[in-house]
């Protein structure tokens, strides 16, 4: 009788071989066989088949013993589960030590050593035949081992992988998901280790993991072996690359976020018996990114090729979850795993759900927001597995990190908070799949949050997740897509926060009518532009020190402003690409500019900043010309280097035609020439003079956006910030309606685009109807008002059609 072949090399395996080698190994085989020719580096290796596992159990008579152990097992009985699982693992371990299986594994390992050198280090990973499939997406149920060297250790690791099919968590997972223990088999992959202990490694998703937005590659990375990122022990660097413009040939990282990278996993010296160990990352390494931009872009290219390949195999878009590693010896970047992403990509688009806090409170901890929900409950501090027994459903789980063993409890939590971890750590992955709000990387949370105290965990405020003291009320809004009526009039959104861009872009919309630059400058830069353009003029030693710290690594410091502003604007432009995104040049008032770091020495003191040195008057003025040059450089980078030519630029508070002409000339001098590469320049129509002289302004600008707040204030002579006269501020005043009429008809008379970016149409349906009747081109409102405005405008259009 012929001896069964229990080993298959990666070059012999394709994706269809899941029943034989499990999901992980089938995917590795597909990568190695199909994509190395496309320039993607994949380390070689082999799979020990699932048939080897089945034959080993059959020859040892192990199946009846295992059935007796597992039949009728009550998974809620933690003690019984642990005892029976340990006995089951011992049975499998004993069964998989047979001579023929051992012989074939050793022969294959020796062949791998011939390719890579004697005593080659390998990763030995479990690959279950029902693992990593669309209906079985949890990772980490079975054991894997890294930095395994020598024949005896390889055999030992393979046996321990086989026996890990009966870990406590794997048994619970199969029971929860309806899998028969004996219809799931285990294959083992043996792959050459990449020396990322000397360099870096991480995870790539070909979509945004929080929103499910498909047009970006999201990459995380940290120094050393990749286990720390998955296990949430370290906060990784994060990078975004925009897929559509990458495919057009543009090579610029969309956004970079520096992670703390506290720990680095390296090979152990062998004295302790462990194969790996964690060491603290030196401060100098923590302060720099673990990858150069060229490497990020190379990996993004790999990810796009892999996604395209899997999409061609399935016949439908297939976002991917990919693991990468950089080899510190040869300097190459390798792909060491890829599988279809199964959480964000499978979200239903039948409804849009938003969460919003209805109050506030003291902030106790902050970190990375996972998901966009809000949850509240009493705190339960969990130090280790033993503490889980006291956990009650509806509590907020707070811990250093989480592990796969915790998943049965995590799914009952109101929210999850961890001291460590990035957005691709275990806690984040599981919370995202379960739909539980989580804040990860909230350093010091286990000390700041007291057990038994009520808190509210909010992930609905952008990238930063916040833990508030007390139970703060919040509301949930859900609108079904079948309830939406899309009007003929373009309904756009007002947006300032780049971290909300991907989520907002997935709502029905026609682009961004107002992207506020001030939010990006205030929240992500924090430094006055002139303080970075002319740092020698900063008088305050405290400000100098703060700027040096924030702009560390940027030479000159002005590069910090240009890069951060271009990344913020670029995120918004990429999210809505190729729809138009109209970004308004900075419109701080002098008192607001002065609050920025280093700003006090550059700003005059004004009694009425609302009518002072703001908007267009600043841009060509010697007092701000150097700062304006930085704004222009950032926007030029978005359009020219990032390729986001859907970006349009809008000039705010332009009092006079001559002032507008000077601004146009200043922009051109800084590389932003109207009409060049399709650049359109708009102006805010928010001063009565803009309406009165709209024909003259139309000669300079490509379009108008009515700023109803300032236009109402200046038309009615009402300070909208004064409580005592606020009752007179009303966009519905007949004089204001006439102003709106003149603005819309004047712009259309000159063939110019005209929209409105105030909240008046959302607050007052009669104004929306009035503007619709005038034939306004677009109405732009805050995301929360989007659905209501669409409904009002649709009704107005229907009534207008009926009249006609």
PDB file of N, CA, C and O in Angstrom, residues 133-198:
ATOM      1  N   UNK A 133     -12.817  31.615   7.182  1.00  0.00           N
ATOM      2  CA  UNK A 133     -13.828  31.639   6.130  1.00  0.00           C
ATOM      3  C   UNK A 133     -14.828  32.741   6.441  1.00  0.00           C
ATOM      4  O   UNK A 133     -14.904  33.231   7.565  1.00  0.00           O
ATOM      5  N   UNK A 134     -15.632  33.185   5.451  1.00  0.00           N
ATOM      6  CA  UNK A 134     -16.553  34.297   5.696  1.00  0.00           C
ATOM      7  C   UNK A 134     -17.475  34.092   6.880  1.00  0.00           C
ATOM      8  O   UNK A 134     -17.860  35.044   7.537  1.00  0.00           O
ATOM      9  N   UNK A 135     -17.838  32.848   7.177  1.00  0.00           N
ATOM     10  CA  UNK A 135     -18.740  32.618   8.305  1.00  0.00           C
ATOM     11  C   UNK A 135     -17.988  32.157   9.544  1.00  0.00           C
ATOM     12  O   UNK A 135     -18.584  31.664  10.475  1.00  0.00           O
ATOM     13  N   UNK A 136     -16.672  32.289   9.539  1.00  0.00           N
ATOM     14  CA  UNK A 136     -15.866  31.880  10.691  1.00  0.00           C
ATOM     15  C   UNK A 136     -14.651  32.785  10.772  1.00  0.00           C
ATOM     16  O   UNK A 136     -13.553  32.401  10.432  1.00  0.00           O
ATOM     17  N   UNK A 137     -14.863  33.998  11.246  1.00  0.00           N
ATOM     18  CA  UNK A 137     -13.843  35.016  11.062  1.00  0.00           C
ATOM     19  C   UNK A 137     -12.944  35.259  12.263  1.00  0.00           C
ATOM     20  O   UNK A 137     -11.951  35.952  12.134  1.00  0.00           O
ATOM     21  N   UNK A 138     -13.255  34.739  13.439  1.00  0.00           N
ATOM     22  CA  UNK A 138     -12.392  35.001  14.588  1.00  0.00           C
ATOM     23  C   UNK A 138     -11.001  34.404  14.363  1.00  0.00           C
ATOM     24  O   UNK A 138     -10.849  33.294  13.885  1.00  0.00           O
ATOM     25  N   UNK A 139     -10.021  35.183  14.749  1.00  0.00           N
ATOM     26  CA  UNK A 139      -8.646  34.704  14.647  1.00  0.00           C
ATOM     27  C   UNK A 139      -8.154  34.295  16.032  1.00  0.00           C
ATOM     28  O   UNK A 139      -8.763  34.597  17.046  1.00  0.00           O
ATOM     29  N   UNK A 140      -7.019  33.605  16.067  1.00  0.00           N
ATOM     30  CA  UNK A 140      -6.356  33.309  17.327  1.00  0.00           C
ATOM     31  C   UNK A 140      -6.940  32.166  18.135  1.00  0.00           C
ATOM     32  O   UNK A 140      -6.677  32.053  19.331  1.00  0.00           O
ATOM     33  N   UNK A 141      -7.711  31.280  17.504  1.00  0.00           N
ATOM     34  CA  UNK A 141      -8.311  30.184  18.262  1.00  0.00           C
ATOM     35  C   UNK A 141      -7.331  29.043  18.502  1.00  0.00           C
ATOM     36  O   UNK A 141      -7.477  28.277  19.448  1.00  0.00           O
ATOM     37  N   UNK A 142      -6.331  28.917  17.638  1.00  0.00           N
ATOM     38  CA  UNK A 142      -5.372  27.821  17.743  1.00  0.00           C
ATOM     39  C   UNK A 142      -3.963  28.380  17.870  1.00  0.00           C
ATOM     40  O   UNK A 142      -3.716  29.547  17.591  1.00  0.00           O
ATOM     41  N   UNK A 143      -3.044  27.526  18.277  1.00  0.00           N
ATOM     42  CA  UNK A 143      -1.699  27.986  18.603  1.00  0.00           C
ATOM     43  C   UNK A 143      -0.829  28.153  17.364  1.00  0.00           C
ATOM     44  O   UNK A 143      -0.997  27.465  16.350  1.00  0.00           O
ATOM     45  N   UNK A 144       0.115  29.091  17.489  1.00  0.00           N
ATOM     46  CA  UNK A 144       1.160  29.282  16.493  1.00  0.00           C
ATOM     47  C   UNK A 144       2.454  29.548  17.247  1.00  0.00           C
ATOM     48  O   UNK A 144       2.435  30.056  18.370  1.00  0.00           O
ATOM     49  N   UNK A 145       3.580  29.206  16.618  1.00  0.00           N
ATOM     50  CA  UNK A 145       4.877  29.336  17.270  1.00  0.00           C
ATOM     51  C   UNK A 145       5.870  29.967  16.298  1.00  0.00           C
ATOM     52  O   UNK A 145       5.861  29.653  15.104  1.00  0.00           O
ATOM     53  N   UNK A 146       6.692  30.873  16.802  1.00  0.00           N
ATOM     54  CA  UNK A 146       7.641  31.559  15.938  1.00  0.00           C
ATOM     55  C   UNK A 146       9.061  31.358  16.449  1.00  0.00           C
ATOM     56  O   UNK A 146       9.292  30.998  17.605  1.00  0.00           O
ATOM     57  N   UNK A 147      10.019  31.575  15.542  1.00  0.00           N
ATOM     58  CA  UNK A 147      11.440  31.384  15.821  1.00  0.00           C
ATOM     59  C   UNK A 147      11.717  29.960  16.304  1.00  0.00           C
ATOM     60  O   UNK A 147      12.340  29.744  17.343  1.00  0.00           O
ATOM     61  N   UNK A 148      11.224  29.000  15.550  1.00  0.00           N
ATOM     62  CA  UNK A 148      11.459  27.589  15.866  1.00  0.00           C
ATOM     63  C   UNK A 148      12.647  27.107  15.031  1.00  0.00           C
ATOM     64  O   UNK A 148      12.657  27.240  13.805  1.00  0.00           O
ATOM     65  N   UNK A 149      13.642  26.505  15.698  1.00  0.00           N
ATOM     66  CA  UNK A 149      14.857  26.055  15.023  1.00  0.00           C
ATOM     67  C   UNK A 149      15.172  24.609  15.398  1.00  0.00           C
ATOM     68  O   UNK A 149      14.973  24.208  16.540  1.00  0.00           O
ATOM     69  N   UNK A 150      15.664  23.881  14.439  1.00  0.00           N
ATOM     70  CA  UNK A 150      16.096  22.521  14.704  1.00  0.00           C
ATOM     71  C   UNK A 150      14.980  21.509  14.542  1.00  0.00           C
ATOM     72  O   UNK A 150      13.792  21.819  14.737  1.00  0.00           O
ATOM     73  N   UNK A 151      15.342  20.297  14.196  1.00  0.00           N
ATOM     74  CA  UNK A 151      14.367  19.271  13.837  1.00  0.00           C
ATOM     75  C   UNK A 151      13.445  18.897  14.992  1.00  0.00           C
ATOM     76  O   UNK A 151      12.233  18.772  14.826  1.00  0.00           O
ATOM     77  N   UNK A 152      14.019  18.713  16.168  1.00  0.00           N
ATOM     78  CA  UNK A 152      13.184  18.280  17.292  1.00  0.00           C
ATOM     79  C   UNK A 152      12.176  19.360  17.689  1.00  0.00           C
ATOM     80  O   UNK A 152      11.019  19.061  18.017  1.00  0.00           O
ATOM     81  N   UNK A 153      12.605  20.629  17.641  1.00  0.00           N
ATOM     82  CA  UNK A 153      11.689  21.718  17.998  1.00  0.00           C
ATOM     83  C   UNK A 153      10.592  21.900  16.957  1.00  0.00           C
ATOM     84  O   UNK A 153       9.451  22.261  17.293  1.00  0.00           O
ATOM     85  N   UNK A 154      10.902  21.650  15.682  1.00  0.00           N
ATOM     86  CA  UNK A 154       9.885  21.743  14.639  1.00  0.00           C
ATOM     87  C   UNK A 154       8.823  20.666  14.853  1.00  0.00           C
ATOM     88  O   UNK A 154       7.615  20.933  14.773  1.00  0.00           O
ATOM     89  N   UNK A 155       9.252  19.453  15.154  1.00  0.00           N
ATOM     90  CA  UNK A 155       8.289  18.370  15.417  1.00  0.00           C
ATOM     91  C   UNK A 155       7.422  18.711  16.634  1.00  0.00           C
ATOM     92  O   UNK A 155       6.197  18.549  16.618  1.00  0.00           O
ATOM     93  N   UNK A 156       8.053  19.204  17.687  1.00  0.00           N
ATOM     94  CA  UNK A 156       7.319  19.560  18.901  1.00  0.00           C
ATOM     95  C   UNK A 156       6.278  20.653  18.602  1.00  0.00           C
ATOM     96  O   UNK A 156       5.126  20.575  19.053  1.00  0.00           O
ATOM     97  N   UNK A 157       6.662  21.672  17.847  1.00  0.00           N
ATOM     98  CA  UNK A 157       5.737  22.759  17.521  1.00  0.00           C
ATOM     99  C   UNK A 157       4.572  22.259  16.680  1.00  0.00           C
ATOM    100  O   UNK A 157       3.420  22.684  16.884  1.00  0.00           O
ATOM    101  N   UNK A 158       4.833  21.373  15.747  1.00  0.00           N
ATOM    102  CA  UNK A 158       3.748  20.822  14.916  1.00  0.00           C
ATOM    103  C   UNK A 158       2.750  20.052  15.786  1.00  0.00           C
ATOM    104  O   UNK A 158       1.525  20.194  15.621  1.00  0.00           O
ATOM    105  N   UNK A 159       3.243  19.244  16.703  1.00  0.00           N
ATOM    106  CA  UNK A 159       2.347  18.470  17.567  1.00  0.00           C
ATOM    107  C   UNK A 159       1.516  19.384  18.471  1.00  0.00           C
ATOM    108  O   UNK A 159       0.326  19.143  18.691  1.00  0.00           O
ATOM    109  N   UNK A 160       2.134  20.430  18.961  1.00  0.00           N
ATOM    110  CA  UNK A 160       1.395  21.365  19.816  1.00  0.00           C
ATOM    111  C   UNK A 160       0.357  22.148  19.011  1.00  0.00           C
ATOM    112  O   UNK A 160      -0.706  22.485  19.536  1.00  0.00           O
ATOM    113  N   UNK A 161       0.670  22.429  17.760  1.00  0.00           N
ATOM    114  CA  UNK A 161      -0.338  23.063  16.895  1.00  0.00           C
ATOM    115  C   UNK A 161      -1.524  22.122  16.698  1.00  0.00           C
ATOM    116  O   UNK A 161      -2.687  22.535  16.837  1.00  0.00           O
ATOM    117  N   UNK A 162      -1.253  20.873  16.355  1.00  0.00           N
ATOM    118  CA  UNK A 162      -2.340  19.915  16.157  1.00  0.00           C
ATOM    119  C   UNK A 162      -3.218  19.819  17.411  1.00  0.00           C
ATOM    120  O   UNK A 162      -4.452  19.836  17.342  1.00  0.00           O
ATOM    121  N   UNK A 163      -2.591  19.733  18.561  1.00  0.00           N
ATOM    122  CA  UNK A 163      -3.362  19.561  19.797  1.00  0.00           C
ATOM    123  C   UNK A 163      -4.141  20.819  20.168  1.00  0.00           C
ATOM    124  O   UNK A 163      -5.142  20.744  20.897  1.00  0.00           O
ATOM    125  N   UNK A 164      -3.725  21.989  19.624  1.00  0.00           N
ATOM    126  CA  UNK A 164      -4.416  23.236  19.974  1.00  0.00           C
ATOM    127  C   UNK A 164      -5.794  23.336  19.339  1.00  0.00           C
ATOM    128  O   UNK A 164      -6.514  24.302  19.595  1.00  0.00           O
ATOM    129  N   UNK A 165      -6.183  22.346  18.566  1.00  0.00           N
ATOM    130  CA  UNK A 165      -7.555  22.335  18.057  1.00  0.00           C
ATOM    131  C   UNK A 165      -8.552  22.217  19.210  1.00  0.00           C
ATOM    132  O   UNK A 165      -9.733  22.534  19.073  1.00  0.00           O
ATOM    133  N   UNK A 166      -8.053  21.794  20.375  1.00  0.00           N
ATOM    134  CA  UNK A 166      -8.921  21.680  21.547  1.00  0.00           C
ATOM    135  C   UNK A 166      -8.506  22.624  22.679  1.00  0.00           C
ATOM    136  O   UNK A 166      -8.605  22.280  23.861  1.00  0.00           O
ATOM    137  N   UNK A 167      -8.064  23.832  22.322  1.00  0.00           N
ATOM    138  CA  UNK A 167      -7.917  24.859  23.367  1.00  0.00           C
ATOM    139  C   UNK A 167      -9.310  25.211  23.887  1.00  0.00           C
ATOM    140  O   UNK A 167     -10.317  25.021  23.199  1.00  0.00           O
ATOM    141  N   UNK A 168      -9.372  25.753  25.084  1.00  0.00           N
ATOM    142  CA  UNK A 168     -10.665  26.155  25.654  1.00  0.00           C
ATOM    143  C   UNK A 168     -11.404  27.094  24.707  1.00  0.00           C
ATOM    144  O   UNK A 168     -12.604  26.943  24.444  1.00  0.00           O
ATOM    145  N   UNK A 169     -10.684  28.088  24.197  1.00  0.00           N
ATOM    146  CA  UNK A 169     -11.328  29.102  23.351  1.00  0.00           C
ATOM    147  C   UNK A 169     -11.797  28.505  22.026  1.00  0.00           C
ATOM    148  O   UNK A 169     -12.827  28.922  21.490  1.00  0.00           O
ATOM    149  N   UNK A 170     -11.039  27.536  21.480  1.00  0.00           N
ATOM    150  CA  UNK A 170     -11.446  26.924  20.214  1.00  0.00           C
ATOM    151  C   UNK A 170     -12.715  26.093  20.395  1.00  0.00           C
ATOM    152  O   UNK A 170     -13.595  26.075  19.532  1.00  0.00           O
ATOM    153  N   UNK A 171     -12.809  25.394  21.513  1.00  0.00           N
ATOM    154  CA  UNK A 171     -14.018  24.603  21.795  1.00  0.00           C
ATOM    155  C   UNK A 171     -15.230  25.512  21.917  1.00  0.00           C
ATOM    156  O   UNK A 171     -16.289  25.258  21.322  1.00  0.00           O
ATOM    157  N   UNK A 172     -15.095  26.607  22.686  1.00  0.00           N
ATOM    158  CA  UNK A 172     -16.202  27.551  22.848  1.00  0.00           C
ATOM    159  C   UNK A 172     -16.578  28.166  21.503  1.00  0.00           C
ATOM    160  O   UNK A 172     -17.759  28.306  21.170  1.00  0.00           O
ATOM    161  N   UNK A 173     -15.575  28.522  20.730  1.00  0.00           N
ATOM    162  CA  UNK A 173     -15.808  29.144  19.429  1.00  0.00           C
ATOM    163  C   UNK A 173     -16.630  28.220  18.524  1.00  0.00           C
ATOM    164  O   UNK A 173     -17.591  28.652  17.884  1.00  0.00           O
ATOM    165  N   UNK A 174     -16.277  26.948  18.492  1.00  0.00           N
ATOM    166  CA  UNK A 174     -17.018  26.011  17.633  1.00  0.00           C
ATOM    167  C   UNK A 174     -18.445  25.811  18.151  1.00  0.00           C
ATOM    168  O   UNK A 174     -19.398  25.749  17.367  1.00  0.00           O
ATOM    169  N   UNK A 175     -18.595  25.738  19.466  1.00  0.00           N
ATOM    170  CA  UNK A 175     -19.940  25.594  20.014  1.00  0.00           C
ATOM    171  C   UNK A 175     -20.804  26.810  19.688  1.00  0.00           C
ATOM    172  O   UNK A 175     -21.972  26.686  19.304  1.00  0.00           O
ATOM    173  N   UNK A 176     -20.212  28.015  19.824  1.00  0.00           N
ATOM    174  CA  UNK A 176     -20.961  29.248  19.557  1.00  0.00           C
ATOM    175  C   UNK A 176     -21.342  29.385  18.094  1.00  0.00           C
ATOM    176  O   UNK A 176     -22.364  29.986  17.758  1.00  0.00           O
ATOM    177  N   UNK A 177     -20.496  28.851  17.201  1.00  0.00           N
ATOM    178  CA  UNK A 177     -20.722  29.029  15.770  1.00  0.00           C
ATOM    179  C   UNK A 177     -21.315  27.805  15.082  1.00  0.00           C
ATOM    180  O   UNK A 177     -21.442  27.783  13.862  1.00  0.00           O
ATOM    181  N   UNK A 178     -21.666  26.791  15.873  1.00  0.00           N
ATOM    182  CA  UNK A 178     -22.351  25.635  15.304  1.00  0.00           C
ATOM    183  C   UNK A 178     -21.477  24.709  14.490  1.00  0.00           C
ATOM    184  O   UNK A 178     -21.968  24.000  13.599  1.00  0.00           O
ATOM    185  N   UNK A 179     -20.184  24.660  14.786  1.00  0.00           N
ATOM    186  CA  UNK A 179     -19.292  23.744  14.078  1.00  0.00           C
ATOM    187  C   UNK A 179     -19.166  22.431  14.854  1.00  0.00           C
ATOM    188  O   UNK A 179     -18.990  22.436  16.082  1.00  0.00           O
ATOM    189  N   UNK A 180     -19.231  21.338  14.131  1.00  0.00           N
ATOM    190  CA  UNK A 180     -19.005  20.015  14.722  1.00  0.00           C
ATOM    191  C   UNK A 180     -17.507  19.867  15.003  1.00  0.00           C
ATOM    192  O   UNK A 180     -16.675  20.054  14.117  1.00  0.00           O
ATOM    193  N   UNK A 181     -17.153  19.509  16.248  1.00  0.00           N
ATOM    194  CA  UNK A 181     -15.739  19.356  16.600  1.00  0.00           C
ATOM    195  C   UNK A 181     -15.009  18.399  15.660  1.00  0.00           C
ATOM    196  O   UNK A 181     -13.817  18.566  15.408  1.00  0.00           O
ATOM    197  N   UNK A 182     -15.719  17.424  15.144  1.00  0.00           N
ATOM    198  CA  UNK A 182     -15.057  16.365  14.378  1.00  0.00           C
ATOM    199  C   UNK A 182     -15.208  16.550  12.872  1.00  0.00           C
ATOM    200  O   UNK A 182     -14.792  15.695  12.090  1.00  0.00           O
ATOM    201  N   UNK A 183     -15.793  17.675  12.486  1.00  0.00           N
ATOM    202  CA  UNK A 183     -15.804  18.038  11.066  1.00  0.00           C
ATOM    203  C   UNK A 183     -14.799  19.145  10.770  1.00  0.00           C
ATOM    204  O   UNK A 183     -14.692  19.611   9.645  1.00  0.00           O
ATOM    205  N   UNK A 184     -14.132  19.575  11.812  1.00  0.00           N
ATOM    206  CA  UNK A 184     -13.072  20.563  11.662  1.00  0.00           C
ATOM    207  C   UNK A 184     -11.745  19.862  11.890  1.00  0.00           C
ATOM    208  O   UNK A 184     -11.568  19.192  12.901  1.00  0.00           O
ATOM    209  N   UNK A 185     -10.852  19.980  10.931  1.00  0.00           N
ATOM    210  CA  UNK A 185      -9.530  19.368  11.058  1.00  0.00           C
ATOM    211  C   UNK A 185      -8.468  20.462  11.053  1.00  0.00           C
ATOM    212  O   UNK A 185      -8.736  21.614  10.699  1.00  0.00           O
ATOM    213  N   UNK A 186      -7.267  20.067  11.441  1.00  0.00           N
ATOM    214  CA  UNK A 186      -6.198  21.043  11.533  1.00  0.00           C
ATOM    215  C   UNK A 186      -5.051  20.678  10.599  1.00  0.00           C
ATOM    216  O   UNK A 186      -4.609  19.527  10.555  1.00  0.00           O
ATOM    217  N   UNK A 187      -4.597  21.676   9.863  1.00  0.00           N
ATOM    218  CA  UNK A 187      -3.370  21.581   9.083  1.00  0.00           C
ATOM    219  C   UNK A 187      -2.335  22.464   9.775  1.00  0.00           C
ATOM    220  O   UNK A 187      -2.698  23.367  10.540  1.00  0.00           O
ATOM    221  N   UNK A 188      -1.068  22.221   9.515  1.00  0.00           N
ATOM    222  CA  UNK A 188      -0.004  23.019  10.116  1.00  0.00           C
ATOM    223  C   UNK A 188       0.883  23.573   9.012  1.00  0.00           C
ATOM    224  O   UNK A 188       1.304  22.834   8.120  1.00  0.00           O
ATOM    225  N   UNK A 189       1.135  24.885   9.066  1.00  0.00           N
ATOM    226  CA  UNK A 189       2.034  25.515   8.109  1.00  0.00           C
ATOM    227  C   UNK A 189       3.407  25.734   8.714  1.00  0.00           C
ATOM    228  O   UNK A 189       3.526  26.146   9.866  1.00  0.00           O
ATOM    229  N   UNK A 190       4.437  25.439   7.948  1.00  0.00           N
ATOM    230  CA  UNK A 190       5.820  25.664   8.370  1.00  0.00           C
ATOM    231  C   UNK A 190       6.453  26.597   7.340  1.00  0.00           C
ATOM    232  O   UNK A 190       6.615  26.224   6.175  1.00  0.00           O
ATOM    233  N   UNK A 191       6.778  27.817   7.761  1.00  0.00           N
ATOM    234  CA  UNK A 191       7.237  28.844   6.817  1.00  0.00           C
ATOM    235  C   UNK A 191       8.506  29.496   7.322  1.00  0.00           C
ATOM    236  O   UNK A 191       8.674  29.726   8.523  1.00  0.00           O
ATOM    237  N   UNK A 192       9.399  29.824   6.415  1.00  0.00           N
ATOM    238  CA  UNK A 192      10.653  30.477   6.770  1.00  0.00           C
ATOM    239  C   UNK A 192      10.375  31.787   7.498  1.00  0.00           C
ATOM    240  O   UNK A 192       9.574  32.604   7.050  1.00  0.00           O
ATOM    241  N   UNK A 193      11.003  31.992   8.645  1.00  0.00           N
ATOM    242  CA  UNK A 193      10.820  33.228   9.413  1.00  0.00           C
ATOM    243  C   UNK A 193      11.501  34.405   8.716  1.00  0.00           C
ATOM    244  O   UNK A 193      12.622  34.277   8.206  1.00  0.00           O
ATOM    245  N   UNK A 194      10.816  35.530   8.699  1.00  0.00           N
ATOM    246  CA  UNK A 194      11.405  36.777   8.237  1.00  0.00           C
ATOM    247  C   UNK A 194      11.998  37.486   9.450  1.00  0.00           C
ATOM    248  O   UNK A 194      11.362  37.567  10.496  1.00  0.00           O
ATOM    249  N   UNK A 195      13.211  38.021   9.303  1.00  0.00           N
ATOM    250  CA  UNK A 195      13.892  38.607  10.446  1.00  0.00           C
ATOM    251  C   UNK A 195      13.365  40.016  10.767  1.00  0.00           C
ATOM    252  O   UNK A 195      14.105  40.990  10.824  1.00  0.00           O
ATOM    253  N   UNK A 196      12.063  40.067  10.996  1.00  0.00           N
ATOM    254  CA  UNK A 196      11.469  41.355  11.369  1.00  0.00           C
ATOM    255  C   UNK A 196      11.835  41.752  12.792  1.00  0.00           C
ATOM    256  O   UNK A 196      11.607  42.894  13.195  1.00  0.00           O
ATOM    257  N   UNK A 197      12.408  40.816  13.568  1.00  0.00           N
ATOM    258  CA  UNK A 197      12.913  41.188  14.886  1.00  0.00           C
ATOM    259  C   UNK A 197      14.011  42.246  14.769  1.00  0.00           C
ATOM    260  O   UNK A 197      14.248  43.027  15.696  1.00  0.00           O
ATOM    261  N   UNK A 198      14.662  42.284  13.602  1.00  0.00           N
ATOM    262  CA  UNK A 198      15.707  43.270  13.338  1.00  0.00           C
ATOM    263  C   UNK A 198      15.169  44.493  12.609  1.00  0.00           C
ATOM    264  O   UNK A 198      15.918  45.431  12.342  1.00  0.00           O
TER     265      UNK A 198
END
